[in-house]
Amino acid sequence: MDNIAGRTSALNWIVQISVVALVALWLFPTVGLLVSSFRTADQISGSGWWGALTASEQNLTLRTADPEDDGAQVLVNGVYTVQGQLFGEGSEAEISVWGTSSLRISEFAPGDTAELSDGETLTVQADGAYVWTSPEELSGRGQRIFVTATTPPEFTLQNYERVLFSGDSTDGMSRAFFNTLTVTIPATIIPIVIAAFAAYALAWMDFPGRALLIAAVVGLLVVPLQLALIPLLRLHLEIGIGKGYLGTWLAHTGFGLPLAIYLLRNYMVGLPRDIIENAKVDGATDFQIFTKIILPLSFPALASFAIFQFLWTWNDLLVAKVFLIDATGETTVMTNQIVELLGTRGGNWEILATAAFVSIAVPLVVFFAMQRYLVRGLLAGSVK
Amino acid sequence: MNPALQGLVTIIIGVGGCIAYFYFSNQFLDKVLLPAKSKNAGRNINRANLIRPWLFLFPAIFALGLYLAYPVVATLWYSLTDRNQGGAFVGFANYQRMMAEPKFWEALRNNMLWLIIVPAASTAFGLLAAQLTDRIKWGAIAKSLIFMPMAISFVGASVIFKLIYDTRPVDQNQIGALNALWLQFDGGIGSFLILRLLPGALMISAAALALFLVYTNMQAIREKGAGAGSALRAVLIAVMAFVIYSTLGLAYGAFTNVHPYGEPQTWLTIPGWNSFLLMVVLIWIQTGFAMVILSAALRGIPEETIEAAIVDGANPFQVFFKIKMPQISGTIVVVWTTITLVVLKVFDIVFAMTNGQWETQVLANYMFDKLFRASDWGVGSASAMVIMLLVSPILVWNVYNARKEMR
């Protein structure tokens, strides 16, 4: 519609480039976390994650094998020799310069032989292979070697193994993952059932006070849940639910209901009146109309709300902290676990990034799979 | 019992119970209480239909009442009583104690900054993204990528941005993107353009925009005279005056501040800046929301109005600001208020990133602190009531609009 005057090409390039820049800016933070979760602790602290995608030059301090290890030292032609490889198996790192003292780390080129004290010599090749010789028997720890090496991009899955499968109680997320799931599923399904009946009554049944009730729902839509924390926690403690899953499910149900009723009612009001009246003429009861006609037709609205409630309960921290997590910490959820990791492991980005990504992954999958319903729900909930 | 199993049982009991409740209560009404038979059939059917809506509504009303309506009243009551005196009525003593705390005023001041900056920036970015992506072929993909942060939890986003704000000692490689970027500046001409001229110019244009709003609203008041609308405009003018004052101050600062070039900064501990860095997280999340809603509104604009403007020789900017903007102003208000509600309740981001240290406190986190760390229910409830008070204009506005629509 903007191109009727034939001037698209003038602006088109600017628009394209701005959108690319905007998208890149918005993706940058998340990509950083994702890339970091596949790097080792050394790599993360050695260079920024943006350097992980290209070969990088690093200064490393490495050590030869200890001469006292079994079989490390062999006698060849009357010379004690320790041979080996500085890098791990399959590494493609390439040494550009190396040295034997921290003050002169670029003293030698690959292939050079360094003269050490007591007649010892050390030769290091570009691929990290070394030969360390001595006229006397060698003892003590391995020789330190300072290398400047170019390492190709390297990624590892070991962070995910540690976070998901190690069973470690501070780093492990598996328990928190299942706890989150346990909170989320009932807290998503129960409000839908309750809200659907209420929405039907508010949309299609005539009774005094209906308008007032709808206004009340709209009003409750914005009540901050901060107000509910203390009175409800006290109530739960008094009636014996205490802190636990049941209380959390109930709390999420209560907090999710206004939006559920509002979304579903707005959708149901828009359904064709003829169908419902025909069914009534044919003798269907309200209960039958609801279960056989309204519910199947309202699927898009039900899906919209289900996604909202799922994202909300999965990502929630406050409700879980107040109503669920007790002193034992057995019932911790992922968001809480991550906040605790931020405290105890503030510098260990490999653990933090991986834990955070584990908790983000499920909502992202749901988001991309069901984006259509999410957008529809947003539009129904706010645009009038 | 295994919690997963317990969850399954609860789903079955909860959902099954709900359905059973609805089914059997309807059956009871129709078959036992008021059967549609014998000589009273007609009267019974009418009576049953009077009762039935309440059967459908009962669980929802019960849950809403218990979990949302009752707590409002109860919190109000707690804010007026003292738990240590056995719940005795103490009037406004809790509020007085709260007002005497500098931390409360810090939280309130920060909340006000959040309230102005986050909705404004999110809406502006959202509008920009909506307008740009609607013009290109791969707009749908671009939109869904910008929308994606909506699915990320506040805690997850906090971790993401903490990595960006991370600091290492001077002699090490910086792994935080912000510090890596910061070290690129050395005080030369590039630094002057980006760190002084650009923010200064932005602040001055924001002040100019606010001045323009003040001017148009004053005109409107002069034309329409006194009334409810004028009172609202007067409030807006007052807010804008504050905005002009602070943006000009920031512009002056942008040109005169001395920057520590070449030294990595611990961003989250610099008072003044750190609050903005926390706001960036929420803006990053909320822009997608604003974009989706505004993009739908932009598409809903009748094409004839735009075609007519182009035929009359309007340039793309005129089309946007004079034709499109006025037609989507209602939607902008809706987006703005929705984001405002999110901002008022923001808790996770501050809790996870700074926990209110270094002058970044906000009301929701202040309240959590009072309730669960200091165990001071009186002040905690009082601050919760302050949040409620800030929300209530939006509440009234929403209810008013909903009622207008239903008529």
Short mmCIF file of C-alpha atoms in Angstrom, two decimals, chain B residues 12-335:
data_model
loop_
_atom_site.label_atom_id
_atom_site.label_comp_id
_atom_site.label_asym_id
_atom_site.label_seq_id
_atom_site.Cartn_x
_atom_site.Cartn_y
_atom_site.Cartn_z
CA ILE B 12 -7.46 -36.07 37.85
CA ILE B 13 -9.14 -35.04 41.10
CA GLY B 14 -9.15 -31.37 40.19
CA VAL B 15 -10.37 -31.67 36.63
CA GLY B 16 -12.55 -34.70 37.32
CA GLY B 17 -13.94 -33.02 40.40
CA CYS B 18 -14.78 -29.88 38.48
CA ILE B 19 -16.50 -31.77 35.70
CA ALA B 20 -18.30 -34.03 38.15
CA TYR B 21 -19.41 -30.98 40.12
CA PHE B 22 -20.82 -29.30 37.02
CA TYR B 23 -22.49 -32.47 35.77
CA PHE B 24 -24.06 -33.67 39.01
CA SER B 25 -25.14 -30.25 40.20
CA ASN B 26 -26.97 -29.77 36.91
CA GLN B 27 -28.51 -33.24 37.16
CA PHE B 28 -29.56 -32.58 40.73
CA LEU B 29 -31.20 -29.33 39.75
CA ASP B 30 -33.08 -30.82 36.81
CA LYS B 31 -34.03 -34.23 38.17
CA VAL B 32 -34.43 -33.87 41.91
CA LEU B 33 -34.88 -30.29 43.02
CA LEU B 34 -36.96 -28.84 40.22
CA PRO B 35 -38.02 -31.67 37.86
CA ALA B 36 -39.52 -30.53 34.56
CA LYS B 37 -42.47 -32.86 35.03
CA SER B 38 -45.98 -32.92 36.53
CA LYS B 39 -48.09 -29.85 36.80
CA ASN B 40 -45.33 -27.52 37.92
CA ALA B 41 -43.10 -28.24 34.89
CA GLY B 42 -43.21 -24.73 33.46
CA ARG B 43 -42.56 -23.02 36.75
CA ASN B 44 -39.78 -25.46 37.61
CA ILE B 45 -37.94 -24.92 34.32
CA ASN B 46 -37.98 -21.16 34.85
CA ARG B 47 -36.72 -21.49 38.40
CA ALA B 48 -34.01 -23.93 37.37
CA ASN B 49 -32.82 -21.46 34.76
CA LEU B 50 -32.57 -18.79 37.41
CA ILE B 51 -30.32 -20.97 39.54
CA ARG B 52 -28.23 -22.59 36.83
CA PRO B 53 -25.92 -19.64 36.02
CA TRP B 54 -24.80 -19.63 39.62
CA LEU B 55 -23.93 -23.33 39.44
CA PHE B 56 -21.71 -22.57 36.47
CA LEU B 57 -20.18 -19.56 38.17
CA PHE B 58 -19.76 -20.82 41.71
CA PRO B 59 -16.20 -22.32 41.54
CA ALA B 60 -14.88 -19.28 39.67
CA ILE B 61 -16.50 -16.77 42.02
CA PHE B 62 -15.27 -18.73 45.01
CA ALA B 63 -11.68 -18.84 43.73
CA LEU B 64 -11.68 -15.20 42.61
CA GLY B 65 -13.12 -14.08 45.90
CA LEU B 66 -10.74 -16.10 48.02
CA TYR B 67 -7.55 -15.57 46.01
CA LEU B 68 -7.94 -12.01 44.75
CA ALA B 69 -10.75 -10.05 46.41
CA TYR B 70 -10.24 -11.20 50.00
CA PRO B 71 -6.45 -10.56 49.99
CA VAL B 72 -6.99 -6.93 48.98
CA VAL B 73 -9.13 -6.37 52.06
CA ALA B 74 -6.89 -8.48 54.27
CA THR B 75 -3.73 -6.68 53.15
CA LEU B 76 -5.39 -3.35 53.82
CA TRP B 77 -6.23 -4.61 57.30
CA TYR B 78 -2.69 -5.90 57.95
CA SER B 79 -1.27 -2.56 56.87
CA LEU B 80 -3.32 -0.89 59.59
CA THR B 81 -2.51 -3.34 62.38
CA ASP B 82 0.58 -4.47 64.24
CA ARG B 83 1.35 -8.18 64.31
CA ASN B 84 3.63 -7.85 67.34
CA GLN B 85 0.83 -6.35 69.39
CA GLY B 86 -1.43 -9.30 68.58
CA GLY B 87 -2.95 -7.61 65.56
CA ALA B 88 -4.07 -4.43 67.32
CA PHE B 89 -5.30 -1.55 65.20
CA VAL B 90 -2.54 1.07 64.91
CA GLY B 91 -3.92 3.43 62.29
CA PHE B 92 -1.32 4.75 59.90
CA ALA B 93 1.68 3.91 62.11
CA ASN B 94 3.00 1.37 59.57
CA TYR B 95 2.74 3.90 56.78
CA GLN B 96 4.58 6.45 58.92
CA ARG B 97 7.37 3.98 59.62
CA MET B 98 7.59 3.16 55.94
CA MET B 99 7.80 6.82 54.95
CA ALA B 100 10.60 7.36 57.43
CA GLU B 101 12.76 4.83 55.59
CA PRO B 102 15.03 6.22 52.86
CA LYS B 103 14.94 2.82 51.14
CA PHE B 104 11.21 3.26 50.53
CA TRP B 105 11.69 6.62 48.85
CA GLU B 106 14.49 5.17 46.79
CA ALA B 107 12.16 2.36 45.69
CA LEU B 108 9.37 4.80 44.88
CA ARG B 109 11.71 7.08 42.92
CA ASN B 110 13.11 4.15 40.95
CA ASN B 111 9.60 2.85 40.28
CA MET B 112 8.65 6.24 38.85
CA LEU B 113 11.67 6.12 36.54
CA TRP B 114 10.73 2.57 35.48
CA LEU B 115 7.15 3.73 34.90
CA ILE B 116 8.22 6.49 32.54
CA ILE B 117 11.10 4.84 30.71
CA VAL B 118 10.12 1.20 30.21
CA PRO B 119 6.64 1.71 28.67
CA ALA B 120 7.92 4.62 26.57
CA ALA B 121 10.94 2.76 25.24
CA SER B 122 9.10 -0.54 24.70
CA THR B 123 6.26 1.17 22.85
CA ALA B 124 8.64 3.23 20.74
CA PHE B 125 10.80 0.23 19.79
CA GLY B 126 7.68 -1.88 19.26
CA LEU B 127 6.19 0.73 16.95
CA LEU B 128 9.44 1.02 15.03
CA ALA B 129 9.74 -2.75 14.67
CA ALA B 130 6.08 -3.11 13.65
CA GLN B 131 6.34 -0.36 11.05
CA LEU B 132 9.59 -1.70 9.59
CA THR B 133 8.73 -5.41 9.55
CA ASP B 134 5.35 -4.83 7.91
CA ARG B 135 7.15 -3.57 4.81
CA ILE B 136 9.42 -6.51 4.05
CA LYS B 137 9.05 -10.07 2.85
CA TRP B 138 10.70 -11.83 5.75
CA GLY B 139 8.87 -9.61 8.25
CA ALA B 140 7.09 -12.57 9.85
CA ILE B 141 10.39 -14.23 10.76
CA ALA B 142 11.89 -10.97 12.01
CA LYS B 143 8.80 -10.43 14.14
CA SER B 144 8.88 -13.82 15.73
CA LEU B 145 12.57 -13.36 16.61
CA ILE B 146 11.96 -9.98 18.24
CA PHE B 147 8.89 -11.44 19.97
CA MET B 148 10.87 -14.40 21.33
CA PRO B 149 12.07 -12.82 24.62
CA MET B 150 8.41 -12.84 25.73
CA ALA B 151 8.80 -16.57 26.33
CA ILE B 152 11.93 -16.14 28.45
CA SER B 153 11.51 -15.86 32.19
CA PHE B 154 12.60 -12.70 33.98
CA VAL B 155 15.15 -14.82 35.82
CA GLY B 156 16.51 -16.29 32.59
CA ALA B 157 16.70 -12.81 31.08
CA SER B 158 18.55 -11.63 34.17
CA VAL B 159 21.21 -14.30 33.67
CA ILE B 160 21.46 -13.39 29.99
CA PHE B 161 22.04 -9.74 30.79
CA LYS B 162 24.32 -10.40 33.73
CA LEU B 163 26.64 -12.07 31.25
CA ILE B 164 26.51 -8.93 29.12
CA TYR B 165 27.27 -6.69 32.11
CA ASP B 166 30.01 -8.99 33.45
CA THR B 167 33.32 -7.46 34.55
CA ARG B 168 36.84 -8.91 34.62
CA PRO B 169 39.98 -7.32 36.07
CA VAL B 170 41.88 -4.89 33.83
CA ASP B 171 44.57 -7.32 32.70
CA GLN B 172 42.16 -10.04 31.55
CA ASN B 173 40.02 -10.39 28.44
CA GLN B 174 36.58 -8.91 29.05
CA ILE B 175 33.88 -11.53 28.54
CA GLY B 176 30.97 -9.12 29.11
CA ALA B 177 29.87 -7.53 25.85
CA LEU B 178 29.28 -4.14 27.45
CA ASN B 179 32.78 -3.87 28.88
CA ALA B 180 34.33 -5.18 25.66
CA LEU B 181 32.46 -2.43 23.85
CA TRP B 182 33.39 0.14 26.48
CA LEU B 183 37.10 -0.58 26.10
CA GLN B 184 36.85 0.30 22.41
CA PHE B 185 36.34 3.94 23.41
CA ASP B 186 39.48 5.94 24.03
CA GLY B 187 38.25 9.53 24.27
CA GLY B 188 38.89 10.35 20.62
CA ILE B 189 36.50 11.76 18.04
CA GLY B 190 34.49 8.51 17.83
CA SER B 191 33.95 8.58 21.58
CA PHE B 192 32.79 12.19 21.37
CA LEU B 193 30.26 11.38 18.65
CA ILE B 194 28.82 8.28 20.30
CA LEU B 195 29.14 9.00 24.01
CA ARG B 196 28.51 12.75 24.05
CA LEU B 197 26.83 14.03 20.90
CA LEU B 198 24.46 11.09 20.35
CA PRO B 199 23.00 10.82 23.88
CA GLY B 200 23.00 14.61 24.22
CA ALA B 201 21.07 15.00 20.98
CA LEU B 202 18.67 12.21 21.99
CA MET B 203 17.97 13.85 25.33
CA ILE B 204 17.45 17.25 23.74
CA SER B 205 15.02 15.81 21.19
CA ALA B 206 13.15 14.00 23.99
CA ALA B 207 12.89 17.34 25.80
CA ALA B 208 11.66 18.97 22.60
CA LEU B 209 9.02 16.26 22.18
CA ALA B 210 7.86 16.75 25.77
CA LEU B 211 7.73 20.52 25.20
CA PHE B 212 5.59 19.92 22.13
CA LEU B 213 3.19 17.75 24.18
CA VAL B 214 2.97 20.46 26.83
CA TYR B 215 2.18 23.02 24.15
CA THR B 216 -0.57 20.96 22.46
CA ASN B 217 -2.16 20.06 25.78
CA MET B 218 -2.16 23.68 26.91
CA GLN B 219 -3.88 24.61 23.67
CA ALA B 220 -6.47 21.91 24.30
CA ILE B 221 -7.13 23.13 27.84
CA ARG B 222 -7.52 26.69 26.62
CA GLU B 223 -10.04 25.57 24.00
CA LYS B 224 -12.11 23.17 26.06
CA GLY B 225 -12.04 24.91 29.45
CA ALA B 226 -12.20 23.23 32.85
CA GLY B 227 -13.34 19.62 33.21
CA ALA B 228 -12.18 16.08 33.92
CA GLY B 229 -10.25 15.92 30.66
CA SER B 230 -8.45 19.15 31.46
CA ALA B 231 -7.45 17.87 34.89
CA LEU B 232 -5.91 14.82 33.25
CA ARG B 233 -4.09 17.05 30.79
CA ALA B 234 -2.80 19.18 33.66
CA VAL B 235 -1.33 16.06 35.28
CA LEU B 236 0.26 15.13 31.95
CA ILE B 237 1.74 18.63 31.65
CA ALA B 238 3.22 18.34 35.14
CA VAL B 239 4.80 14.96 34.28
CA MET B 240 6.14 16.38 31.03
CA ALA B 241 7.63 19.37 32.85
CA PHE B 242 9.50 16.90 35.05
CA VAL B 243 10.61 14.99 31.95
CA ILE B 244 11.92 18.19 30.32
CA TYR B 245 13.79 19.13 33.47
CA SER B 246 15.44 15.72 33.84
CA THR B 247 16.25 15.19 30.15
CA LEU B 248 17.92 18.61 29.92
CA GLY B 249 19.91 17.76 33.03
CA LEU B 250 20.98 14.46 31.44
CA ALA B 251 21.88 16.23 28.19
CA TYR B 252 24.09 18.64 30.11
CA GLY B 253 25.67 15.65 31.88
CA ALA B 254 26.27 13.87 28.57
CA PHE B 255 28.50 16.71 27.40
CA THR B 256 30.28 17.42 30.67
CA ASN B 257 30.74 14.08 32.47
CA VAL B 258 34.28 12.76 32.69
CA HIS B 259 34.45 9.19 31.43
CA PRO B 260 36.98 6.68 32.80
CA TYR B 261 38.16 5.45 29.39
CA GLY B 262 40.08 2.22 29.24
CA GLU B 263 38.95 0.91 32.63
CA PRO B 264 36.45 -1.93 32.78
CA GLN B 265 33.40 -0.92 34.80
CA THR B 266 31.34 -2.96 37.25
CA TRP B 267 28.15 -1.69 35.68
CA LEU B 268 25.61 -2.98 38.15
CA THR B 269 27.22 -1.16 41.07
CA ILE B 270 27.19 2.32 39.55
CA PRO B 271 24.19 4.13 41.08
CA GLY B 272 22.16 5.93 38.46
CA TRP B 273 23.31 3.77 35.59
CA ASN B 274 22.47 0.41 37.09
CA SER B 275 18.73 1.09 37.24
CA PHE B 276 18.77 1.86 33.53
CA LEU B 277 20.67 -1.33 32.83
CA LEU B 278 17.99 -3.28 34.69
CA MET B 279 15.29 -1.49 32.72
CA VAL B 280 16.97 -2.59 29.49
CA VAL B 281 16.11 -6.18 30.43
CA LEU B 282 12.41 -5.43 30.70
CA ILE B 283 12.41 -3.28 27.56
CA TRP B 284 14.06 -6.16 25.72
CA ILE B 285 11.24 -8.47 26.85
CA GLN B 286 8.30 -6.12 26.35
CA THR B 287 9.18 -4.70 22.93
CA GLY B 288 7.95 -7.87 21.23
CA PHE B 289 4.60 -7.58 22.94
CA ALA B 290 4.21 -3.94 21.88
CA MET B 291 5.28 -4.82 18.35
CA VAL B 292 2.73 -7.62 17.92
CA ILE B 293 -0.21 -5.55 19.13
CA LEU B 294 0.78 -2.39 17.26
CA SER B 295 1.48 -4.31 14.07
CA ALA B 296 -2.07 -5.69 14.15
CA ALA B 297 -3.38 -2.17 14.69
CA LEU B 298 -1.30 -0.81 11.81
CA ARG B 299 -2.72 -3.45 9.52
CA GLY B 300 -6.22 -2.51 10.60
CA ILE B 301 -5.84 1.03 9.27
CA PRO B 302 -8.08 1.52 6.21
CA GLU B 303 -5.89 1.68 3.11
CA GLU B 304 -7.90 4.46 1.52
CA THR B 305 -6.72 6.95 4.12
CA ILE B 306 -3.07 6.16 3.34
CA GLU B 307 -3.61 6.13 -0.42
CA ALA B 308 -5.36 9.47 -0.25
CA ALA B 309 -2.48 10.95 1.73
CA ILE B 310 0.10 9.64 -0.76
CA VAL B 311 -1.90 10.94 -3.70
CA ASP B 312 -1.96 14.31 -1.96
CA GLY B 313 1.85 14.19 -1.88
CA ALA B 314 2.59 13.14 1.71
CA ASN B 315 6.04 11.68 2.30
CA PRO B 316 6.48 8.41 4.25
CA PHE B 317 7.15 10.27 7.49
CA GLN B 318 4.06 12.41 7.13
CA VAL B 319 2.04 9.30 6.34
CA PHE B 320 3.32 7.67 9.51
CA PHE B 321 3.00 10.57 11.94
CA LYS B 322 -0.10 12.30 10.55
CA ILE B 323 -2.17 9.45 9.14
CA LYS B 324 -1.22 6.26 10.92
CA MET B 325 -0.33 7.48 14.44
CA PRO B 326 -3.67 9.20 15.12
CA GLN B 327 -5.54 6.09 14.01
CA ILE B 328 -3.69 3.74 16.33
CA SER B 329 -3.50 6.08 19.33
CA GLY B 330 -6.13 4.00 21.17
CA THR B 331 -4.02 0.87 20.79
CA ILE B 332 -0.91 2.73 21.93
CA VAL B 333 -2.72 3.64 25.14
CA VAL B 334 -3.68 -0.03 25.67
CA VAL B 335 -0.09 -1.19 25.10
#
